[in-house]
């Protein structure tokens, strides 16, 4: 396309702006112009993903990312940077393989990942016949004797029909979380789930699972959509045997750290938090999940400093430890805030991918919510229109439980579950402008809250 | 991120729906569910881009795409499919190279593309010293004797600071269109422009240029951002010579075709048009520009048929010929509509990339505009909130000039100018869900217009 378009019509006009709103509108523009032109988040994300890579809690890479984040917060001009101690669970994957044998008698390897926090087979082959269910309801109806000593294939597909992919993720998430214990309760040997994936490929998506108390901890593994389709087709007309060999499991706890940097409030030291999580799953590079949120949060501090915006309150960027398999960083942060009697005014997290922002989800009382929604005309030129969500991030949930008004950046959700928790969540999947716009919107929101609260 | 979120809050509620609105809301949901689950556009785009590839007007590939599009319209269930004759200009690139020589005396090859419609050097080397300007204003101030026999490097950068990338494109577009004639008017040998590109890479972006009347037709070529940066740095402290050898040029006209398919109106044969352009530049695969618009338009017809929506008026999908370097397809379509006295109710084009839709730009009188804007709550759950644009597509401009209310799909603009008119505009850059959502929004809008107009 090559048409020439009228400049003015593309900028959604703010029709009747008061002097105050005009000042804010100018500040919004300064912020976005600075970040789109000079933002460092994209290059920082490249460092984090390419020099350090994935960084599961407990790994050496995570410890490297702690040092890296502290340095980046200093570079951004934070007045104070520190590490917050937190005990984190250690889960290790180790070597793993899944094979299937069909009626022709030959074994075939499937691409697979053990789910996070799952126990393995202890390096031994565990095999059995596969039975398939398409839903939890179908599984509930199966008598235990049909499951005993079998491998259960939970073949629930990600529902592409939802416009909001997080709804499809939530629906399919029930399988990831519960498959192992459901299998154990009926005497099955291990569980295989179809990945929580919107992609049409064979990439397995890992993610957190949990064991019910007093139930045998059988392994849970996941396979990509293509393998799941093939397995489903095979099971229509023959018996299929699966053989799992894996070494994953929990390895106790370890002392580690969240990383915090702040610029001190000029009026008081009440705290505004912006954050993401520094850890990632142990595949890919943790680029969208959640390297994006980390570099966006650091960019907020840098931009306040660079533009010389005088912040009334303390603005703190928090790089939380261990979101993926324990949320211990968020819990510790909340506990410390309480212990130290710190007053938190507001917290926002970016943990839904580094895509072009569309909204801000608000978990707070209606008065504050309505106030933020009244700023919509300031945000519209930046593509931010949706303030209807009522959730915030998992790392800041402990703050919210203490009464802190909380929020989450809402980026476009269409591409996230193609690559979420996979080897494909790499730097190359992140677009510079989309990532930087997310930083810009969080900076703009914090500017407004700092000024008005 | 792994949090569980409340399902209901993600769906932007339509607060007080009338019975009528509820019926429409259900129809909107049927449309999007059908397309997201069963849409064929993504696989069709794969066929078009991978089996045929780029398809400049006049090329054999374009003729193949004509046959392909006619077949796809038939497959979609069109009641009638035909080819519309149109005379199109033929421009061919041929072999081309650009070298620079610095003070150390060795020649270095730069990645480059001649601009579309540019004349070449006729296969001969044309060389001279490069002079650089950063803006048209700077060029205007240069006396002709400083330009005479020189190569002019128009080094105007794409302004990353604009949130709306189309504004930056428009600003930089002036250089692409005018550089050659401006250079010729002061006796320069040829023009080199920095590409209209939001990417930080060395990929040159071609695109249309034009010659002023009565001015010598000197060549215009473009280089990627990295090469432009390097050249800029070199020119700071030394003389640089450039040498161009190219064979491009206009090769007269040729009879070709636009492709049209329609489903006949049940009440009358007044026409609603949905379209994109079938041609592309001669690099990459023309995936976002505008294979996306083609498969989205075909999907609209398929969806009406598949869901059995009884359309009052005739709905016509038009695959326009020659948008990129002549818009002859759009002009011919408008002329034929006039000659045949066809009444057109509405026309919409998709030609801004196959990204997640954000809005619909409306070029029509205020009564109709306000009516469409009153449907905003129906569109919000699909991420479509922006009805403020006042332009439509270049292929349907002739219809608009005849008084037809016109529109364009407004997708997210952040990634488009990374790959627009380049070797990088490939199928892999298109996301299935984003592409299909664009088809869904156009189908929803056409459903409303068909019902209410």
mmCIF file of N, CA, C and O in Angstrom, chain A residues 1-5 7 10 12 36-37 160-163 165-166 169-170 177 200 289 323-324 351 356-358 381-383 385-386 388 391-392 408 412 414-416 418 420 431-434 437, chain B residues 1-5 7 12 36-37 160-163 165-166 169-170 177 200 289 323-324 351 356-358 381-383 385-386 388 391-392 408 412 414-416 418 420 431-434 437:
data_model
loop_
_atom_site.group_PDB
_atom_site.id
_atom_site.type_symbol
_atom_site.label_atom_id
_atom_site.label_comp_id
_atom_site.label_asym_id
_atom_site.label_seq_id
_atom_site.Cartn_x
_atom_site.Cartn_y
_atom_site.Cartn_z
ATOM 1 N N UNK A 1 0.846 -1.194 0.000
ATOM 2 C CA UNK A 1 0.000 0.000 0.000
ATOM 3 C C UNK A 1 0.876 1.238 0.000
ATOM 4 O O UNK A 1 1.944 1.260 0.548
ATOM 5 N N UNK A 2 0.398 2.235 -0.657
ATOM 6 C CA UNK A 2 1.259 3.391 -0.856
ATOM 7 C C UNK A 2 0.512 4.703 -0.677
ATOM 8 O O UNK A 2 1.016 5.771 -0.989
ATOM 9 N N UNK A 3 -0.714 4.599 -0.189
ATOM 10 C CA UNK A 3 -1.529 5.821 -0.179
ATOM 11 C C UNK A 3 -0.975 6.858 0.797
ATOM 12 O O UNK A 3 -0.247 6.560 1.723
ATOM 13 N N UNK A 4 -1.382 8.046 0.557
ATOM 14 C CA UNK A 4 -0.993 9.159 1.407
ATOM 15 C C UNK A 4 -2.172 9.464 2.312
ATOM 16 O O UNK A 4 -3.298 9.545 1.838
ATOM 17 N N UNK A 5 -1.915 9.581 3.565
ATOM 18 C CA UNK A 5 -3.050 9.799 4.451
ATOM 19 C C UNK A 5 -2.886 11.070 5.241
ATOM 20 O O UNK A 5 -1.785 11.547 5.470
ATOM 21 N N UNK A 7 -2.449 13.405 8.073
ATOM 22 C CA UNK A 7 -1.728 13.239 9.321
ATOM 23 C C UNK A 7 -2.645 13.387 10.529
ATOM 24 O O UNK A 7 -2.661 12.546 11.427
ATOM 25 N N UNK A 10 -5.013 10.563 11.963
ATOM 26 C CA UNK A 10 -4.489 9.348 12.584
ATOM 27 C C UNK A 10 -4.312 9.507 14.081
ATOM 28 O O UNK A 10 -4.307 8.550 14.826
ATOM 29 N N UNK A 12 -5.732 10.240 17.330
ATOM 30 C CA UNK A 12 -7.065 10.350 17.901
ATOM 31 C C UNK A 12 -7.103 11.619 18.745
ATOM 32 O O UNK A 12 -6.444 11.705 19.763
ATOM 33 N N UNK A 36 10.464 5.646 22.280
ATOM 34 C CA UNK A 36 10.513 5.084 20.919
ATOM 35 C C UNK A 36 11.822 5.442 20.215
ATOM 36 O O UNK A 36 12.350 4.664 19.427
ATOM 37 N N UNK A 37 12.342 6.612 20.507
ATOM 38 C CA UNK A 37 13.609 7.008 19.863
ATOM 39 C C UNK A 37 14.834 6.440 20.579
ATOM 40 O O UNK A 37 15.774 5.989 19.941
ATOM 41 N N UNK A 160 -9.299 -22.365 19.804
ATOM 42 C CA UNK A 160 -8.924 -21.246 18.922
ATOM 43 C C UNK A 160 -10.066 -20.251 18.750
ATOM 44 O O UNK A 160 -9.845 -19.131 18.289
ATOM 45 N N UNK A 161 -11.275 -20.657 19.068
ATOM 46 C CA UNK A 161 -12.426 -19.792 18.833
ATOM 47 C C UNK A 161 -12.498 -18.578 19.735
ATOM 48 O O UNK A 161 -13.217 -17.626 19.440
ATOM 49 N N UNK A 162 -11.766 -18.607 20.853
ATOM 50 C CA UNK A 162 -11.781 -17.436 21.733
ATOM 51 C C UNK A 162 -10.937 -16.312 21.144
ATOM 52 O O UNK A 162 -9.766 -16.520 20.808
ATOM 53 N N UNK A 163 -11.498 -15.125 21.068
ATOM 54 C CA UNK A 163 -10.700 -13.964 20.654
ATOM 55 C C UNK A 163 -9.656 -13.682 21.727
ATOM 56 O O UNK A 163 -8.505 -13.378 21.432
ATOM 57 N N UNK A 165 -7.196 -14.964 23.969
ATOM 58 C CA UNK A 165 -6.474 -16.235 24.099
ATOM 59 C C UNK A 165 -6.261 -16.641 25.548
ATOM 60 O O UNK A 165 -6.109 -17.823 25.847
ATOM 61 N N UNK A 166 -6.263 -15.662 26.463
ATOM 62 C CA UNK A 166 -6.073 -16.004 27.877
ATOM 63 C C UNK A 166 -7.230 -16.851 28.408
ATOM 64 O O UNK A 166 -7.060 -17.601 29.360
ATOM 65 N N UNK A 169 -6.380 -20.293 27.296
ATOM 66 C CA UNK A 169 -5.264 -20.749 28.136
ATOM 67 C C UNK A 169 -5.769 -21.192 29.505
ATOM 68 O O UNK A 169 -5.362 -22.227 30.030
ATOM 69 N N UNK A 170 -6.659 -20.400 30.067
ATOM 70 C CA UNK A 170 -7.205 -20.736 31.371
ATOM 71 C C UNK A 170 -7.960 -22.067 31.315
ATOM 72 O O UNK A 170 -7.803 -22.929 32.189
ATOM 73 N N UNK A 177 -2.414 -28.400 35.173
ATOM 74 C CA UNK A 177 -2.239 -28.386 36.627
ATOM 75 C C UNK A 177 -2.626 -29.705 37.275
ATOM 76 O O UNK A 177 -1.993 -30.152 38.222
ATOM 77 N N UNK A 200 0.136 -24.152 15.333
ATOM 78 C CA UNK A 200 -0.085 -25.400 14.609
ATOM 79 C C UNK A 200 1.286 -26.008 14.319
ATOM 80 O O UNK A 200 1.738 -26.050 13.185
ATOM 81 N N UNK A 289 8.212 -13.905 27.994
ATOM 82 C CA UNK A 289 7.824 -14.322 29.345
ATOM 83 C C UNK A 289 9.075 -14.576 30.182
ATOM 84 O O UNK A 289 9.608 -15.673 30.181
ATOM 85 N N UNK A 323 8.660 -16.448 39.656
ATOM 86 C CA UNK A 323 7.235 -16.405 39.342
ATOM 87 C C UNK A 323 6.763 -17.739 38.815
ATOM 88 O O UNK A 323 5.683 -18.206 39.160
ATOM 89 N N UNK A 324 7.566 -18.363 37.964
ATOM 90 C CA UNK A 324 7.063 -19.509 37.206
ATOM 91 C C UNK A 324 6.708 -20.716 38.059
ATOM 92 O O UNK A 324 5.723 -21.386 37.798
ATOM 93 N N UNK A 351 3.428 -8.850 32.490
ATOM 94 C CA UNK A 351 3.738 -10.278 32.391
ATOM 95 C C UNK A 351 2.760 -10.980 31.462
ATOM 96 O O UNK A 351 2.257 -12.052 31.754
ATOM 97 N N UNK A 356 2.214 -5.115 21.428
ATOM 98 C CA UNK A 356 1.670 -3.755 21.439
ATOM 99 C C UNK A 356 0.581 -3.627 22.504
ATOM 100 O O UNK A 356 -0.350 -4.435 22.540
ATOM 101 N N UNK A 357 0.694 -2.625 23.376
ATOM 102 C CA UNK A 357 -0.290 -2.493 24.452
ATOM 103 C C UNK A 357 -1.668 -2.103 23.932
ATOM 104 O O UNK A 357 -1.790 -1.356 22.973
ATOM 105 N N UNK A 358 -2.663 -2.649 24.591
ATOM 106 C CA UNK A 358 -4.061 -2.344 24.264
ATOM 107 C C UNK A 358 -4.829 -1.829 25.472
ATOM 108 O O UNK A 358 -5.909 -1.262 25.318
ATOM 109 N N UNK A 381 -4.268 7.877 21.994
ATOM 110 C CA UNK A 381 -3.294 8.012 20.893
ATOM 111 C C UNK A 381 -2.192 6.949 20.922
ATOM 112 O O UNK A 381 -1.467 6.791 19.942
ATOM 113 N N UNK A 382 -2.087 6.237 22.026
ATOM 114 C CA UNK A 382 -1.058 5.199 22.170
ATOM 115 C C UNK A 382 -1.657 3.801 22.004
ATOM 116 O O UNK A 382 -1.020 2.802 22.330
ATOM 117 N N UNK A 383 -2.908 3.766 21.518
ATOM 118 C CA UNK A 383 -3.539 2.472 21.249
ATOM 119 C C UNK A 383 -4.081 1.794 22.493
ATOM 120 O O UNK A 383 -4.414 0.610 22.465
ATOM 121 N N UNK A 385 -6.975 1.484 25.095
ATOM 122 C CA UNK A 385 -8.406 1.803 25.196
ATOM 123 C C UNK A 385 -9.137 0.920 26.186
ATOM 124 O O UNK A 385 -10.258 1.195 26.562
ATOM 125 N N UNK A 386 -8.525 -0.176 26.583
ATOM 126 C CA UNK A 386 -9.248 -1.203 27.334
ATOM 127 C C UNK A 386 -8.858 -1.174 28.810
ATOM 128 O O UNK A 386 -7.768 -1.610 29.190
ATOM 129 N N UNK A 388 -11.063 -2.482 31.094
ATOM 130 C CA UNK A 388 -12.159 -3.272 31.648
ATOM 131 C C UNK A 388 -11.691 -4.466 32.472
ATOM 132 O O UNK A 388 -12.455 -5.011 33.267
ATOM 133 N N UNK A 391 -7.990 -7.784 36.854
ATOM 134 C CA UNK A 391 -6.966 -8.627 37.452
ATOM 135 C C UNK A 391 -5.654 -7.851 37.436
ATOM 136 O O UNK A 391 -5.524 -6.825 36.770
ATOM 137 N N UNK A 392 -4.687 -8.376 38.190
ATOM 138 C CA UNK A 392 -3.340 -7.807 38.090
ATOM 139 C C UNK A 392 -2.361 -8.980 38.051
ATOM 140 O O UNK A 392 -2.766 -10.121 37.836
ATOM 141 N N UNK A 408 -2.283 -4.489 35.667
ATOM 142 C CA UNK A 408 -1.380 -5.198 34.753
ATOM 143 C C UNK A 408 -1.484 -4.571 33.371
ATOM 144 O O UNK A 408 -2.556 -4.176 32.929
ATOM 145 N N UNK A 412 -1.509 -6.928 23.262
ATOM 146 C CA UNK A 412 -2.272 -7.747 22.328
ATOM 147 C C UNK A 412 -1.999 -9.221 22.627
ATOM 148 O O UNK A 412 -0.837 -9.626 22.746
ATOM 149 N N UNK A 414 -2.776 -12.073 20.805
ATOM 150 C CA UNK A 414 -2.970 -13.082 19.751
ATOM 151 C C UNK A 414 -1.780 -14.023 19.564
ATOM 152 O O UNK A 414 -1.946 -15.179 19.209
ATOM 153 N N UNK A 415 -0.552 -13.542 19.772
ATOM 154 C CA UNK A 415 0.619 -14.370 19.442
ATOM 155 C C UNK A 415 1.222 -15.092 20.648
ATOM 156 O O UNK A 415 2.053 -15.973 20.482
ATOM 157 N N UNK A 416 0.831 -14.676 21.848
ATOM 158 C CA UNK A 416 1.521 -15.139 23.055
ATOM 159 C C UNK A 416 1.553 -16.655 23.188
ATOM 160 O O UNK A 416 2.592 -17.256 23.462
ATOM 161 N N UNK A 418 1.374 -18.947 21.078
ATOM 162 C CA UNK A 418 2.134 -19.696 20.065
ATOM 163 C C UNK A 418 3.495 -20.108 20.632
ATOM 164 O O UNK A 418 4.039 -21.151 20.228
ATOM 165 N N UNK A 420 4.616 -19.321 24.216
ATOM 166 C CA UNK A 420 4.667 -19.251 25.677
ATOM 167 C C UNK A 420 5.224 -20.543 26.299
ATOM 168 O O UNK A 420 4.750 -21.639 26.000
ATOM 169 N N UNK A 431 9.118 -7.598 18.917
ATOM 170 C CA UNK A 431 9.271 -6.432 18.050
ATOM 171 C C UNK A 431 9.675 -5.218 18.886
ATOM 172 O O UNK A 431 9.071 -4.941 19.922
ATOM 173 N N UNK A 432 10.677 -4.512 18.411
ATOM 174 C CA UNK A 432 11.210 -3.370 19.158
ATOM 175 C C UNK A 432 10.128 -2.345 19.519
ATOM 176 O O UNK A 432 9.998 -1.945 20.669
ATOM 177 N N UNK A 433 9.382 -1.911 18.537
ATOM 178 C CA UNK A 433 8.404 -0.849 18.785
ATOM 179 C C UNK A 433 7.290 -1.329 19.722
ATOM 180 O O UNK A 433 6.830 -0.585 20.590
ATOM 181 N N UNK A 434 6.837 -2.539 19.555
ATOM 182 C CA UNK A 434 5.783 -3.065 20.428
ATOM 183 C C UNK A 434 6.270 -3.118 21.880
ATOM 184 O O UNK A 434 5.557 -2.731 22.803
ATOM 185 N N UNK A 437 6.609 0.454 23.303
ATOM 186 C CA UNK A 437 5.317 1.083 23.587
ATOM 187 C C UNK A 437 4.766 0.623 24.930
ATOM 188 O O UNK A 437 4.107 1.399 25.640
ATOM 189 N N UNK B 1 4.086 -16.294 32.600
ATOM 190 C CA UNK B 1 2.981 -15.964 33.482
ATOM 191 C C UNK B 1 2.003 -17.126 33.525
ATOM 192 O O UNK B 1 1.812 -17.831 32.570
ATOM 193 N N UNK B 2 1.421 -17.300 34.667
ATOM 194 C CA UNK B 2 0.622 -18.507 34.851
ATOM 195 C C UNK B 2 -0.665 -18.230 35.598
ATOM 196 O O UNK B 2 -1.366 -19.135 35.993
ATOM 197 N N UNK B 3 -0.959 -16.966 35.803
ATOM 198 C CA UNK B 3 -2.096 -16.662 36.671
ATOM 199 C C UNK B 3 -3.422 -17.090 36.046
ATOM 200 O O UNK B 3 -3.563 -17.244 34.839
ATOM 201 N N UNK B 4 -4.378 -17.256 36.900
ATOM 202 C CA UNK B 4 -5.719 -17.625 36.483
ATOM 203 C C UNK B 4 -6.548 -16.354 36.504
ATOM 204 O O UNK B 4 -6.520 -15.610 37.481
ATOM 205 N N UNK B 5 -7.236 -16.111 35.464
ATOM 206 C CA UNK B 5 -7.987 -14.858 35.436
ATOM 207 C C UNK B 5 -9.456 -15.116 35.230
ATOM 208 O O UNK B 5 -9.873 -16.137 34.690
ATOM 209 N N UNK B 7 -12.830 -15.165 33.749
ATOM 210 C CA UNK B 7 -13.246 -15.247 32.351
ATOM 211 C C UNK B 7 -14.072 -14.040 31.934
ATOM 212 O O UNK B 7 -13.790 -13.389 30.926
ATOM 213 N N UNK B 12 -15.127 -7.708 27.031
ATOM 214 C CA UNK B 12 -15.624 -6.368 27.294
ATOM 215 C C UNK B 12 -17.137 -6.412 27.162
ATOM 216 O O UNK B 12 -17.672 -6.609 26.082
ATOM 217 N N UNK B 36 -12.030 -18.083 13.252
ATOM 218 C CA UNK B 36 -10.855 -18.470 14.053
ATOM 219 C C UNK B 36 -10.674 -19.987 14.078
ATOM 220 O O UNK B 36 -9.549 -20.492 14.122
ATOM 221 N N UNK B 37 -11.771 -20.720 14.052
ATOM 222 C CA UNK B 37 -11.643 -22.181 14.059
ATOM 223 C C UNK B 37 -11.398 -22.766 12.670
ATOM 224 O O UNK B 37 -10.584 -23.671 12.515
ATOM 225 N N UNK B 160 11.107 7.311 14.196
ATOM 226 C CA UNK B 160 10.639 6.267 15.131
ATOM 227 C C UNK B 160 9.749 6.832 16.224
ATOM 228 O O UNK B 160 9.038 6.095 16.903
ATOM 229 N N UNK B 161 9.807 8.134 16.440
ATOM 230 C CA UNK B 161 9.060 8.737 17.544
ATOM 231 C C UNK B 161 7.554 8.738 17.346
ATOM 232 O O UNK B 161 6.810 8.903 18.306
ATOM 233 N N UNK B 162 7.096 8.560 16.127
ATOM 234 C CA UNK B 162 5.646 8.525 15.894
ATOM 235 C C UNK B 162 5.066 7.196 16.359
ATOM 236 O O UNK B 162 5.546 6.137 15.948
ATOM 237 N N UNK B 163 4.034 7.252 17.157
ATOM 238 C CA UNK B 163 3.335 6.015 17.524
ATOM 239 C C UNK B 163 2.658 5.437 16.278
ATOM 240 O O UNK B 163 2.682 4.231 16.050
ATOM 241 N N UNK B 165 2.894 4.642 12.818
ATOM 242 C CA UNK B 165 3.989 4.509 11.859
ATOM 243 C C UNK B 165 3.625 5.033 10.473
ATOM 244 O O UNK B 165 4.513 5.406 9.706
ATOM 245 N N UNK B 166 2.330 5.056 10.156
ATOM 246 C CA UNK B 166 1.935 5.558 8.841
ATOM 247 C C UNK B 166 2.262 7.044 8.680
ATOM 248 O O UNK B 166 2.455 7.525 7.565
ATOM 249 N N UNK B 169 5.855 7.051 7.765
ATOM 250 C CA UNK B 169 5.932 6.572 6.379
ATOM 251 C C UNK B 169 5.570 7.686 5.402
ATOM 252 O O UNK B 169 6.238 7.892 4.386
ATOM 253 N N UNK B 170 4.530 8.416 5.741
ATOM 254 C CA UNK B 170 4.096 9.509 4.879
ATOM 255 C C UNK B 170 5.184 10.575 4.777
ATOM 256 O O UNK B 170 5.499 11.068 3.692
ATOM 257 N N UNK B 177 9.247 9.472 -3.443
ATOM 258 C CA UNK B 177 8.520 9.895 -4.641
ATOM 259 C C UNK B 177 9.280 10.926 -5.455
ATOM 260 O O UNK B 177 9.264 10.912 -6.680
ATOM 261 N N UNK B 200 15.894 -1.919 12.183
ATOM 262 C CA UNK B 200 17.298 -1.587 12.363
ATOM 263 C C UNK B 200 18.122 -2.663 11.651
ATOM 264 O O UNK B 200 18.763 -3.487 12.280
ATOM 265 N N UNK B 289 1.584 -7.333 2.355
ATOM 266 C CA UNK B 289 1.224 -6.331 1.338
ATOM 267 C C UNK B 289 1.164 -6.998 -0.006
ATOM 268 O O UNK B 289 2.162 -7.064 -0.716
ATOM 269 N N UNK B 323 -2.062 -2.303 -7.844
ATOM 270 C CA UNK B 323 -2.095 -1.214 -6.864
ATOM 271 C C UNK B 323 -0.733 -0.559 -6.733
ATOM 272 O O UNK B 323 -0.624 0.664 -6.628
ATOM 273 N N UNK B 324 0.306 -1.384 -6.735
ATOM 274 C CA UNK B 324 1.619 -0.864 -6.344
ATOM 275 C C UNK B 324 2.182 0.180 -7.292
ATOM 276 O O UNK B 324 2.792 1.147 -6.843
ATOM 277 N N UNK B 351 -5.516 -3.192 3.285
ATOM 278 C CA UNK B 351 -4.210 -3.012 2.645
ATOM 279 C C UNK B 351 -3.231 -2.302 3.583
ATOM 280 O O UNK B 351 -2.498 -1.403 3.187
ATOM 281 N N UNK B 356 -3.265 -7.724 13.880
ATOM 282 C CA UNK B 356 -4.494 -7.721 14.679
ATOM 283 C C UNK B 356 -5.254 -6.414 14.455
ATOM 284 O O UNK B 356 -4.696 -5.333 14.583
ATOM 285 N N UNK B 357 -6.536 -6.514 14.117
ATOM 286 C CA UNK B 357 -7.297 -5.292 13.827
ATOM 287 C C UNK B 357 -7.511 -4.439 15.074
ATOM 288 O O UNK B 357 -7.696 -4.960 16.171
ATOM 289 N N UNK B 358 -7.482 -3.129 14.859
ATOM 290 C CA UNK B 358 -7.735 -2.161 15.926
ATOM 291 C C UNK B 358 -8.860 -1.211 15.587
ATOM 292 O O UNK B 358 -9.370 -0.535 16.472
ATOM 293 N N UNK B 381 -15.356 -6.322 21.782
ATOM 294 C CA UNK B 381 -14.814 -7.632 22.201
ATOM 295 C C UNK B 381 -13.817 -8.221 21.198
ATOM 296 O O UNK B 381 -13.114 -9.167 21.524
ATOM 297 N N UNK B 382 -13.751 -7.630 20.012
ATOM 298 C CA UNK B 382 -12.826 -8.109 18.989
ATOM 299 C C UNK B 382 -11.611 -7.191 18.868
ATOM 300 O O UNK B 382 -10.849 -7.278 17.905
ATOM 301 N N UNK B 383 -11.458 -6.291 19.849
ATOM 302 C CA UNK B 383 -10.291 -5.422 19.875
ATOM 303 C C UNK B 383 -10.393 -4.235 18.930
ATOM 304 O O UNK B 383 -9.397 -3.562 18.657
ATOM 305 N N UNK B 385 -11.726 -0.623 18.259
ATOM 306 C CA UNK B 385 -12.216 0.520 19.027
ATOM 307 C C UNK B 385 -12.023 1.842 18.300
ATOM 308 O O UNK B 385 -12.568 2.853 18.694
ATOM 309 N N UNK B 386 -11.220 1.849 17.253
ATOM 310 C CA UNK B 386 -10.796 3.106 16.632
ATOM 311 C C UNK B 386 -11.529 3.333 15.317
ATOM 312 O O UNK B 386 -11.239 2.678 14.311
ATOM 313 N N UNK B 388 -11.812 6.557 14.156
ATOM 314 C CA UNK B 388 -11.532 7.980 13.972
ATOM 315 C C UNK B 388 -10.873 8.304 12.640
ATOM 316 O O UNK B 388 -10.880 9.459 12.214
ATOM 317 N N UNK B 391 -9.821 7.938 6.108
ATOM 318 C CA UNK B 391 -9.298 7.602 4.798
ATOM 319 C C UNK B 391 -9.813 6.199 4.444
ATOM 320 O O UNK B 391 -10.346 5.476 5.304
ATOM 321 N N UNK B 392 -9.655 5.828 3.183
ATOM 322 C CA UNK B 392 -9.939 4.440 2.802
ATOM 323 C C UNK B 392 -8.813 3.990 1.885
ATOM 324 O O UNK B 392 -7.787 4.664 1.783
ATOM 325 N N UNK B 408 -11.446 1.492 5.424
ATOM 326 C CA UNK B 408 -10.286 0.601 5.404
ATOM 327 C C UNK B 408 -10.140 -0.070 6.761
ATOM 328 O O UNK B 408 -10.369 0.553 7.802
ATOM 329 N N UNK B 412 -3.030 -3.210 13.631
ATOM 330 C CA UNK B 412 -1.936 -2.645 14.417
ATOM 331 C C UNK B 412 -0.796 -2.269 13.469
ATOM 332 O O UNK B 412 -0.383 -3.082 12.638
ATOM 333 N N UNK B 414 2.490 -1.351 14.148
ATOM 334 C CA UNK B 414 3.861 -1.267 14.662
ATOM 335 C C UNK B 414 4.888 -2.046 13.847
ATOM 336 O O UNK B 414 6.047 -1.672 13.770
ATOM 337 N N UNK B 415 4.488 -3.167 13.261
ATOM 338 C CA UNK B 415 5.483 -4.027 12.595
ATOM 339 C C UNK B 415 5.564 -3.827 11.084
ATOM 340 O O UNK B 415 6.484 -4.311 10.436
ATOM 341 N N UNK B 416 4.568 -3.147 10.516
ATOM 342 C CA UNK B 416 4.420 -3.118 9.052
ATOM 343 C C UNK B 416 5.653 -2.585 8.342
ATOM 344 O O UNK B 416 6.135 -3.172 7.373
ATOM 345 N N UNK B 418 8.667 -2.480 9.168
ATOM 346 C CA UNK B 418 9.890 -3.279 9.262
ATOM 347 C C UNK B 418 10.112 -4.085 7.980
ATOM 348 O O UNK B 418 11.262 -4.373 7.617
ATOM 349 N N UNK B 420 7.752 -3.911 4.964
ATOM 350 C CA UNK B 420 6.955 -3.409 3.835
ATOM 351 C C UNK B 420 7.818 -3.209 2.578
ATOM 352 O O UNK B 420 8.846 -2.556 2.623
ATOM 353 N N UNK B 431 0.856 -13.798 11.343
ATOM 354 C CA UNK B 431 0.312 -14.662 12.389
ATOM 355 C C UNK B 431 -1.101 -15.092 12.018
ATOM 356 O O UNK B 431 -1.932 -14.255 11.634
ATOM 357 N N UNK B 432 -1.362 -16.364 12.157
ATOM 358 C CA UNK B 432 -2.661 -16.905 11.751
ATOM 359 C C UNK B 432 -3.835 -16.188 12.412
ATOM 360 O O UNK B 432 -4.777 -15.754 11.761
ATOM 361 N N UNK B 433 -3.791 -16.069 13.737
ATOM 362 C CA UNK B 433 -4.928 -15.493 14.450
ATOM 363 C C UNK B 433 -5.114 -14.016 14.091
ATOM 364 O O UNK B 433 -6.244 -13.543 13.955
ATOM 365 N N UNK B 434 -4.039 -13.288 13.984
ATOM 366 C CA UNK B 434 -4.140 -11.871 13.636
ATOM 367 C C UNK B 434 -4.769 -11.695 12.252
ATOM 368 O O UNK B 434 -5.649 -10.856 12.058
ATOM 369 N N UNK B 437 -8.517 -12.629 12.375
ATOM 370 C CA UNK B 437 -9.332 -11.624 13.057
ATOM 371 C C UNK B 437 -9.673 -10.461 12.126
ATOM 372 O O UNK B 437 -10.750 -9.875 12.214
#
